[in-house]
Structures are given as structure tokens and as C-alpha cells.
Coordinates of C-alpha atoms and ligand atoms in Angstrom, one line a residue:
M424 CA 0.0 0.0 0.0
L425 CA 2.8 2.4 0.8
K426 CA 5.2 1.4 -1.9
N427 CA 6.3 4.3 -4.1
K428 CA 3.6 6.5 -2.4
H429 CA 4.5 10.2 -2.0
I430 CA 4.1 11.1 1.7
L431 CA 4.5 14.7 2.8
I432 CA 5.0 15.2 6.5
G433 CA 4.6 18.5 8.3
V434 CA 6.2 18.7 11.7
T435 CA 5.3 21.5 14.0
G436 CA 6.8 22.7 17.3
G437 CA 5.6 20.3 20.0
I438 CA 7.7 18.0 22.2
A439 CA 6.4 14.9 20.4
A440 CA 8.4 16.1 17.3
Y441 CA 11.3 14.2 18.7
K442 CA 9.4 10.9 17.8
M443 CA 8.9 11.9 14.1
P444 CA 12.2 10.3 12.9
L445 CA 10.6 6.9 13.9
V446 CA 7.5 7.7 11.8
V447 CA 9.6 8.8 8.8
R448 CA 11.7 5.6 9.1
E449 CA 8.6 3.4 9.2
F450 CA 7.2 5.0 6.0
K451 CA 10.6 4.6 4.3
K452 CA 10.9 0.9 5.4
A453 CA 7.5 0.3 3.7
G454 CA 8.9 1.7 0.4
A455 CA 7.3 5.2 0.5
D456 CA 9.0 8.4 -0.7
V457 CA 8.9 10.9 2.2
K458 CA 9.4 14.6 2.1
V459 CA 9.4 16.7 5.3
V460 CA 8.4 20.3 5.9
M461 CA 9.0 21.9 9.3
S462 CA 7.9 25.0 11.1
E463 CA 10.7 27.1 12.6
S464 CA 9.7 26.0 16.2
A465 CA 9.8 22.3 15.3
K466 CA 13.6 22.7 15.0
E467 CA 13.7 23.2 18.7
F468 CA 12.6 19.6 19.2
V469 CA 14.1 17.7 16.2
T470 CA 16.9 18.6 13.8
P471 CA 16.3 19.0 10.1
L472 CA 19.5 17.0 9.6
T473 CA 18.0 13.9 11.3
L474 CA 14.8 14.1 9.3
S475 CA 16.6 14.8 6.0
T476 CA 19.0 11.9 6.6
L477 CA 16.2 9.4 7.4
S478 CA 13.8 10.6 4.6
G479 CA 16.7 10.8 2.1
N480 CA 15.3 14.1 0.9
E481 CA 15.9 17.7 1.5
I482 CA 13.8 19.4 4.2
V483 CA 11.8 22.6 3.8
V484 CA 11.9 24.9 6.8
G485 CA 10.4 28.3 6.4
T486 CA 8.3 29.8 3.7
F487 CA 11.2 31.4 1.9
P488 CA 13.9 28.7 1.7
D489 CA 17.4 29.7 0.9
Q490 CA 17.5 30.7 -2.8
N491 CA 20.8 28.9 -3.4
T492 CA 20.4 25.5 -1.9
N493 CA 18.3 23.2 -4.0
V494 CA 15.2 22.4 -6.2
L495 CA 12.8 23.2 -3.5
S496 CA 14.3 26.7 -3.1
A497 CA 12.1 28.0 -5.9
S498 CA 9.4 30.4 -4.8
T499 CA 6.7 27.9 -5.9
W500 CA 8.0 25.1 -3.8
H501 CA 4.7 24.7 -2.1
I502 CA 2.9 24.2 -5.4
K503 CA 5.5 21.6 -6.5
L504 CA 5.2 19.7 -3.3
S505 CA 1.4 19.9 -3.4
Q506 CA 1.3 18.3 -6.8
W507 CA 3.8 15.7 -5.8
A508 CA 2.0 14.5 -2.6
D509 CA -0.4 11.5 -2.4
V510 CA -1.2 12.3 1.2
M511 CA -0.1 14.9 3.8
L512 CA 0.4 14.2 7.5
I513 CA 0.9 16.9 10.1
A514 CA 2.3 15.4 13.2
P515 CA 2.7 16.6 15.9
A516 CA 0.1 19.3 15.2
T517 CA 0.2 21.8 18.1
A518 CA -2.9 23.7 19.3
H519 CA -1.6 26.8 17.6
T520 CA -1.2 24.9 14.3
I521 CA -4.7 23.5 14.6
A522 CA -6.2 26.9 15.1
K523 CA -4.3 28.2 12.1
L524 CA -5.3 25.3 9.9
A525 CA -9.0 25.8 10.9
T526 CA -8.8 29.4 9.9
G527 CA -6.7 29.1 6.7
Y528 CA -3.5 30.8 7.9
A529 CA -0.4 30.3 5.7
D530 CA 2.3 31.8 7.9
N531 CA 4.9 29.0 7.8
A532 CA 6.0 26.2 5.5
V533 CA 3.5 23.7 7.1
T534 CA 0.4 25.8 7.1
T535 CA 1.2 27.2 3.6
L536 CA 1.5 23.7 2.2
A537 CA -1.7 22.5 4.0
L538 CA -3.6 25.2 2.1
A539 CA -2.0 24.3 -1.3
I540 CA -2.4 20.5 -1.3
R541 CA -5.1 18.7 -3.2
C542 CA -4.7 15.4 -1.5
Q543 CA -6.1 14.3 1.9
L544 CA -4.7 15.9 5.0
V545 CA -4.2 13.7 8.1
I546 CA -3.7 15.7 11.4
V547 CA -2.3 14.3 14.6
P548 CA -3.1 16.8 17.4
T549 CA -0.6 16.6 20.2
M550 CA -0.5 18.9 23.2
D551 CA -1.1 19.2 26.9
V552 CA -4.4 17.8 28.2
D553 CA -5.9 21.2 29.1
M554 CA -5.0 22.7 25.8
W555 CA -6.6 19.7 24.0
H556 CA -9.9 20.0 26.0
H557 CA -10.1 23.8 25.6
P558 CA -13.3 24.6 23.8
A559 CA -11.4 26.6 21.2
T560 CA -9.2 23.6 20.3
Q561 CA -12.2 21.3 20.2
E562 CA -14.2 23.7 18.0
N563 CA -11.2 23.9 15.6
V564 CA -10.9 20.1 15.5
V565 CA -14.6 19.8 14.6
K566 CA -14.2 22.5 11.9
L567 CA -11.2 20.6 10.4
R568 CA -13.1 17.3 10.4
E569 CA -16.0 19.0 8.6
M570 CA -13.6 20.3 6.0
G571 CA -12.7 16.7 5.3
C572 CA -9.4 16.4 7.3
V573 CA -8.8 13.1 9.0
I574 CA -8.0 13.6 12.7
V575 CA -6.1 11.0 14.6
P576 CA -7.1 11.7 18.2
P577 CA -4.3 12.0 20.8
E578 CA -3.6 9.1 23.2
T579 CA -4.1 9.2 26.9
G580 CA -1.1 8.8 29.2
E581 CA 1.7 10.6 30.9
L582 CA 2.5 14.0 29.3
A583 CA 5.8 15.9 29.1
S584 CA 4.3 18.4 31.7
G585 CA 4.0 15.6 34.2
L586 CA 0.2 15.7 34.0
T587 CA -1.7 12.6 32.9
G588 CA -4.4 12.8 30.3
E589 CA -5.2 13.0 26.6
G590 CA -2.5 14.7 24.5
R591 CA 0.2 12.2 23.6
L592 CA 1.3 11.3 20.1
P593 CA -0.3 8.0 19.2
D594 CA 2.0 5.0 18.7
V595 CA 3.8 4.9 15.3
P596 CA 1.7 1.9 13.9
I597 CA -1.6 3.9 14.6
I598 CA -0.3 6.8 12.6
V599 CA 1.0 4.6 9.8
N600 CA -2.2 2.6 9.5
T601 CA -4.3 5.7 9.4
V602 CA -2.2 7.0 6.4
K603 CA -2.6 3.6 4.8
G604 CA -6.4 3.7 5.2
V605 CA -6.5 7.2 3.7
L606 CA -4.4 6.1 0.7
R607 CA -6.7 3.1 0.2
N608 CA -9.6 5.5 -0.2
A609 CA -7.6 8.0 -2.2
H610 CA -8.0 6.3 -5.6
R611 CA -9.8 8.5 -8.1
D612 CA -12.2 5.7 -9.2
L613 CA -15.1 8.2 -9.7
Q614 CA -13.2 10.4 -12.1
G615 CA -15.5 11.6 -14.9
K616 CA -18.7 10.7 -13.0
K617 CA -21.3 13.3 -12.1
I618 CA -23.0 12.8 -8.8
V619 CA -25.8 14.8 -7.3
V620 CA -25.9 14.7 -3.4
T621 CA -28.6 16.3 -1.3
A622 CA -28.1 17.3 2.3
G623 CA -29.6 19.0 5.3
P624 CA -33.2 19.9 6.3
T625 CA -35.8 21.6 4.2
Y626 CA -37.6 24.7 5.7
E627 CA -41.3 24.9 4.8
P628 CA -42.6 28.5 5.1
I629 CA -45.6 29.2 7.3
D630 CA -45.2 33.0 6.9
P631 CA -42.1 35.2 6.1
V632 CA -40.8 34.6 9.6
R633 CA -41.7 31.0 10.6
F634 CA -41.1 27.7 9.0
I635 CA -41.5 23.9 9.6
G636 CA -38.0 22.4 9.7
N637 CA -36.2 19.4 11.1
R638 CA -33.0 18.6 13.0
S639 CA -30.9 17.4 10.1
S640 CA -27.3 18.9 10.4
G641 CA -26.3 18.0 6.8
K642 CA -23.2 16.2 8.0
M643 CA -23.9 12.9 6.3
G644 CA -24.7 14.5 2.9
F645 CA -21.6 16.8 3.2
A646 CA -19.4 13.9 4.0
I647 CA -20.7 12.0 0.9
A648 CA -20.1 15.1 -1.3
N649 CA -16.6 15.5 0.2
A650 CA -15.7 11.9 -0.3
A651 CA -17.1 11.7 -3.8
A652 CA -15.1 14.9 -4.8
Q653 CA -11.9 13.4 -3.3
R654 CA -12.5 10.3 -5.4
G655 CA -12.5 12.4 -8.6
S656 CA -16.2 12.9 -9.4
D657 CA -18.0 16.1 -10.3
V658 CA -20.2 16.8 -7.4
I659 CA -23.3 19.0 -7.1
L660 CA -24.4 19.4 -3.5
V661 CA -28.0 20.6 -3.2
T662 CA -28.4 21.6 0.4
G663 CA -30.9 23.0 2.8
R664 CA -29.8 25.5 5.5
V665 CA -26.9 24.1 7.4
S666 CA -23.8 25.7 9.1
L667 CA -21.1 23.6 7.4
P668 CA -18.3 24.7 5.1
T669 CA -18.5 23.7 1.5
P670 CA -16.1 20.8 0.8
R671 CA -13.4 21.5 -1.7
H672 CA -14.1 21.0 -5.4
V673 CA -17.9 20.7 -4.8
K674 CA -20.5 22.8 -6.5
R675 CA -23.0 23.9 -3.9
V676 CA -26.6 24.8 -4.6
D677 CA -28.4 26.4 -1.6
I678 CA -32.2 25.8 -1.3
E679 CA -34.7 26.2 1.5
S680 CA -38.0 24.3 0.8
A681 CA -38.8 20.8 -0.5
A682 CA -40.2 22.4 -3.7
Q683 CA -36.9 24.2 -4.3
M684 CA -34.9 21.0 -3.6
H685 CA -37.2 19.2 -6.1
R686 CA -36.6 21.8 -8.8
A687 CA -32.8 21.8 -8.2
V688 CA -32.5 18.0 -8.2
M689 CA -34.6 17.7 -11.4
K690 CA -32.4 20.3 -13.1
Y691 CA -29.1 18.7 -12.1
S692 CA -30.3 15.1 -12.6
K693 CA -30.0 15.4 -16.3
N694 CA -26.8 13.4 -17.2
A695 CA -26.0 12.7 -13.5
D696 CA -24.6 9.2 -13.1
A697 CA -25.9 8.9 -9.5
I698 CA -28.2 10.8 -7.2
I699 CA -27.8 10.3 -3.4
M700 CA -30.7 11.8 -1.4
A701 CA -29.3 12.2 2.1
A702 CA -31.4 15.3 2.8
A703 CA -34.2 15.2 5.3
V704 CA -36.9 16.4 2.9
A705 CA -40.2 17.5 4.5
D706 CA -43.1 15.2 3.6
F707 CA -45.7 17.9 4.3
T708 CA -45.7 21.7 3.7
P709 CA -48.1 24.4 4.8
A710 CA -50.9 24.5 2.2
K711 CA -51.2 28.3 2.1
P712 CA -48.2 30.1 3.5
S713 CA -49.0 33.6 4.5
H714 CA -47.3 36.5 2.7
T715 CA -47.4 38.6 5.8
K716 CA -46.5 37.7 9.4
I717 CA -49.4 35.9 11.1
K718 CA -50.4 38.0 14.2
K719 CA -51.7 36.1 17.2
E720 CA -54.5 38.8 17.6
R721 CA -55.9 37.6 14.2
V722 CA -56.2 34.0 15.5
H723 CA -59.4 34.3 17.5
S724 CA -58.9 31.2 19.5
T725 CA -56.5 29.6 22.0
S726 CA -55.5 27.0 19.4
F727 CA -54.3 27.4 15.9
S728 CA -54.2 24.8 13.2
L729 CA -52.2 24.7 10.1
E730 CA -53.3 22.9 6.9
L731 CA -50.5 20.9 5.4
T732 CA -50.2 19.2 2.0
R733 CA -47.9 16.5 0.8
T734 CA -44.7 17.6 -0.9
R735 CA -43.7 15.9 -4.2
D736 CA -41.4 12.9 -3.5
I737 CA -38.2 13.7 -5.3
L738 CA -36.9 10.0 -5.5
L739 CA -40.3 8.8 -6.6
D740 CA -40.5 11.4 -9.4
L741 CA -37.0 10.5 -10.5
S742 CA -37.9 6.8 -10.9
E743 CA -41.2 7.6 -12.6
K744 CA -39.4 9.9 -15.0
K745 CA -37.2 6.8 -15.8
Y746 CA -34.0 8.3 -14.4
H747 CA -31.3 6.0 -15.6
G748 CA -28.5 6.5 -13.2
I749 CA -28.0 5.0 -9.7
L750 CA -30.5 6.1 -7.2
I751 CA -29.9 6.1 -3.5
G752 CA -32.2 7.0 -0.6
F753 CA -31.9 7.2 3.1
A754 CA -34.4 5.8 5.6
L755 CA -34.5 7.2 9.1
E756 CA -36.4 4.6 11.2
T757 CA -36.9 4.2 14.9
E758 CA -38.7 0.8 14.6
N759 CA -39.0 -2.0 12.1
G760 CA -36.0 -0.5 10.3
I761 CA -35.2 -3.2 7.8
R762 CA -38.8 -3.9 6.8
N763 CA -39.6 -0.2 6.4
A764 CA -36.4 0.5 4.5
Q765 CA -37.0 -2.4 2.2
Q766 CA -40.5 -1.1 1.5
K767 CA -39.1 2.4 0.6
L768 CA -36.4 0.8 -1.6
G769 CA -39.1 -1.0 -3.5
E770 CA -41.6 1.8 -3.8
K771 CA -39.1 4.4 -4.9
K772 CA -37.2 1.9 -7.2
L773 CA -33.9 2.6 -5.6
D774 CA -30.6 0.8 -6.1
F775 CA -29.6 1.2 -2.5
I776 CA -31.1 2.5 0.7
V777 CA -29.1 3.6 3.7
L778 CA -31.0 2.8 7.0
N779 CA -30.2 4.6 10.2
N780 CA -31.8 5.0 13.6
P781 CA -31.4 8.4 15.3
L782 CA -32.2 6.9 18.7
Q783 CA -29.0 4.7 18.6
N784 CA -26.0 6.0 20.5
G785 CA -23.4 7.3 18.0
A786 CA -25.9 7.7 15.2
G787 CA -28.2 10.4 13.9
F788 CA -28.5 14.1 13.7
G789 CA -25.5 16.3 14.4
S790 CA -23.3 13.4 15.3
D791 CA -19.9 12.9 13.6
T792 CA -20.5 9.2 13.5
N793 CA -23.3 7.0 12.3
I794 CA -24.5 3.4 12.4
V795 CA -26.0 2.4 9.1
T796 CA -27.3 -0.7 7.3
I797 CA -26.9 -0.6 3.5
I798 CA -29.6 -2.5 1.6
S799 CA -29.3 -3.1 -2.1
K800 CA -32.1 -3.8 -4.6
R801 CA -30.7 -7.3 -5.0
G802 CA -31.7 -7.9 -1.4
K803 CA -28.2 -7.7 0.2
I804 CA -28.3 -6.4 3.8
E805 CA -25.0 -5.1 5.2
K806 CA -24.9 -3.8 8.7
L807 CA -21.8 -1.6 9.1
K808 CA -20.2 -0.9 12.5
K809 CA -20.2 2.5 14.0
M810 CA -17.9 4.8 12.0
S811 CA -17.3 8.4 11.0
K812 CA -19.8 9.8 8.5
F813 CA -16.8 10.3 6.1
D814 CA -16.0 6.5 6.3
I815 CA -19.6 5.6 5.8
A816 CA -19.6 7.9 2.8
N817 CA -16.7 5.9 1.3
E818 CA -18.4 2.6 2.1
L819 CA -21.4 3.8 0.2
L820 CA -19.3 5.1 -2.7
D821 CA -17.5 1.8 -2.9
R822 CA -20.8 0.2 -3.7
V823 CA -21.9 2.9 -6.1
A824 CA -18.5 2.6 -8.0
K825 CA -19.1 -1.2 -8.4
N826 CA -22.5 -0.5 -10.0
F827 CA -21.3 2.0 -12.7
Ligands
CTP2078 N1 -37.4 12.0 0.0 C1 -37.6 12.6 -1.3 N2 -38.6 13.5 -1.4 C2 -39.4 13.8 -0.4 C3 -39.2 13.2 0.8 C4 -38.2 12.3 1.0 O1 -36.8 12.3 -2.2 N3 -40.4 14.7 -0.6 C5 -36.2 11.1 0.2 C6 -35.3 11.5 1.3 O2 -34.2 12.3 0.9 C7 -34.7 10.1 1.7 C8 -35.9 9.2 1.5 O3 -36.7 9.9 0.5 O4 -33.7 9.7 0.9 C9 -36.7 9.0 2.7 O5 -37.9 8.5 2.4 P1 -39.2 9.0 3.2 O6 -40.3 8.0 2.8 O7 -39.6 10.4 3.0 O8 -38.8 8.8 4.7 P2 -39.3 9.6 5.9 O9 -39.1 11.1 5.6 O10 -38.5 9.1 7.0 O11 -40.8 9.3 5.9 P3 -41.7 8.3 6.8 O12 -42.2 9.3 7.8 O13 -42.7 7.8 5.9 O14 -40.8 7.3 7.4

């Protein structure tokens, strides 16, 4: 898996940097080509000479390397390296580095390169326990995950400060195996395919101020869009209102209501090779939304009822219009999951349906993980273990790729 792979390693200034020569050696032993980029402060913990000797390559330290030394001295070194890399690993990633990565700073060689790369970024946060648990660090980590970075969580144990807790650099095999896993998924097997993904909730207007919505965070659909783009496909992400950053190389179309989502999906379905409906589309919408704000004084009663009508089912309309690509739906069920999902699969003539139960621990709205069962039209039922939404996205795309 690692043979002849191009691995870029960014080392930043944490005490765990002294362990990075072992990581470099492990990748080299497995046949990978390794290039290391360091921040100035990383030099306080490990020497460029050690890393250059073990990697067998020159090291970049600083954004403006010495003009006279070597190939990487050109001012576009970051672009050259970004095009060279199959994967980039930042380890150790200090709290400061994580904050900068989450905000898009490019103030040293490592952060500059992290912005320029097109490949997957694996980040290994390593710091003292209180810095790790600080809400700012946690928020930055969530943001990076949502951008599609792979985070290897720090290990618990004795820390350089003498405190005990989370913050240690994980053992070398854990880091190496994560990079292997990322490379396994990094094949561009969806190149040339056009995939439409929907995500998030729909908002059904009651009046200009109020709406009927649902708790969907959009994370599952965004993870699918992100993974599909990383595997080379042209992705159109039709999304309801969510607060998530748009994944790289994805065309995003913002909508609010089920009717708007219907129009957008129909428009982009023409020549789409697959449509993945991860959005939580409202089944009912107010029959006569008011153009002006409904005042409670105008409702001459202690109760108020709202007439709702059915929305048009997007998946059903696609199958009735003889859509020829691969069609995937989601089923959110709290009871009789398999039976209900199979029924939806049949009624909507889907190729696959992804079943999940929001009441299960580690599944459902807002969570970074999910527990799903993928059911195919051929009757295959595959229960996947709890995993990140990004990993589930890749599992689903593996099955889609086999059906093209
Ligand atoms: N869906 C759709 N168009 C709608 C509603 C839902 O395409 N108007 C899609 C969803 O995106 C999802 C699947 O259909 O992929 C879910 O099916 P649905 O029958 O709507 O499930 P629930 O909303 O959970 O409905 P129920 O209350 O019947 O279980």
C-alpha cells in the first residue's frame, strides 16, 4: 500500500516532534517516498538533519527557503510539493497549528502547504491535556473534520508536563495505519462521473418569519459530497440551511424548501450518473403560506391549526421519469427499520437505501459518527459498524462505484 507513495510530513513545534524520525523511518521501510516540511519552532525539538537523513530528501523549513540550496528553493516550492503528494500528514500538530489550519492561515511552511495541497490531510493533534480540552481547540478540530481532514485523536497517558491525560502522540503503527487507510480511499475511481448529493433539512414556510423544519445537520450529505469529490467525481451538492463549510471541489446549490430542492435535483439530474438523497426532505408543507406575518391577535382562539399538503417525492418522481443513473435514498427509522427501509427501496425503485436510527448511541442528527445498514435492490443487507460519517460515505461510494 505504501510502496512508491509520496508522503508529505509537516512537523510543528511540540515536544512529540522528537518521535517523528521513527515515523519517517517506518514509511521509508515500507517503500514510500517521504518529504518533510517543518515549522521554525519544530527545529527546537528535532533537527532538520535527522529528518533529512532518514527521509533521504531535502527538508523545507520556512516559507522562503534559501535561494541557493536546491530544487525546493524556488518560490513555488509549495505548489511543486502539493502536486507531488499523495497524502499529507501533520504530526505533531500543536494547538496553535490546529487553530491556524482551521482558519486558513499560511504563515509558515507547514500551514502554507496545507492550504495548497489537493490530497487528503491527516492531522495528529498533540499537546497538553488542558489545551486539548479547551473549547477553542475542540471547535477547531470539529471544523477541520467538517472540512474533510482526518483527525487521529491523541492518546491518553503521561504527558511531558508531568500531567496525565489526553494529548500524547499515538504509537507509530496507529499513525502509519491511518495514512494507509487514507491512501486506500484516495483512488480516483469516480473520475468523470457526475454525482448529485442532497443534504440538510428543508424549511417549509408558514409565513415570512416562521417555518417547519427538522433537526438534520447536513453532516452525512456533506461527508458524501466531500468523499465523492476526493475520489474524482463532479459533485453537485443541493443543500438546505446548514452551518457547514462547502467541501473543496464541490459545486454547492443552496435551497430552502422541499419544492426548491425538487426543482434543483430535477435540473441537475440530467446526465447525472448517480443521485444520493441524504437530505431530510419534509413530507408535508403548509398549504397556504401567508405572505405577511401571522399575528396572534388575528387568530381568534386559544388553538391554531395549520393545513399541510404533501410535498412531491423527489426520489419517486425521478424513478417515474425513468431516471437511468444510480438512485440512493436514506431511511430514518426508529422501529421495524429493515422492513420499512426495504419497502421504501421497492416503492421508490432505488438501487440502495441507507438505513439509520437516530435513537441509537453514536448515530443520527448532528453526530460525527453514524451506524447504518446498506440494503441493495438485490436484497443484500449489510450492517456496518459505528464509524465516522466520512468513512460511511466511502463505504457507500465503494458500492456505487461497483455499479457503474
Ligand atoms: N425524499 C424525497 N422526497 C421527499 C421526501 C423524502 O426524495 N419529498 C427522500 C429522502 O431524501 C430520503 C428518502 O426519500 O432519501 C426518505 O424517504 P421517506 O419516505 O420520506 O422517509 P421519511 O421522511 O422518514 O418518511 P416516513 O415518515 O414515511 O418514514
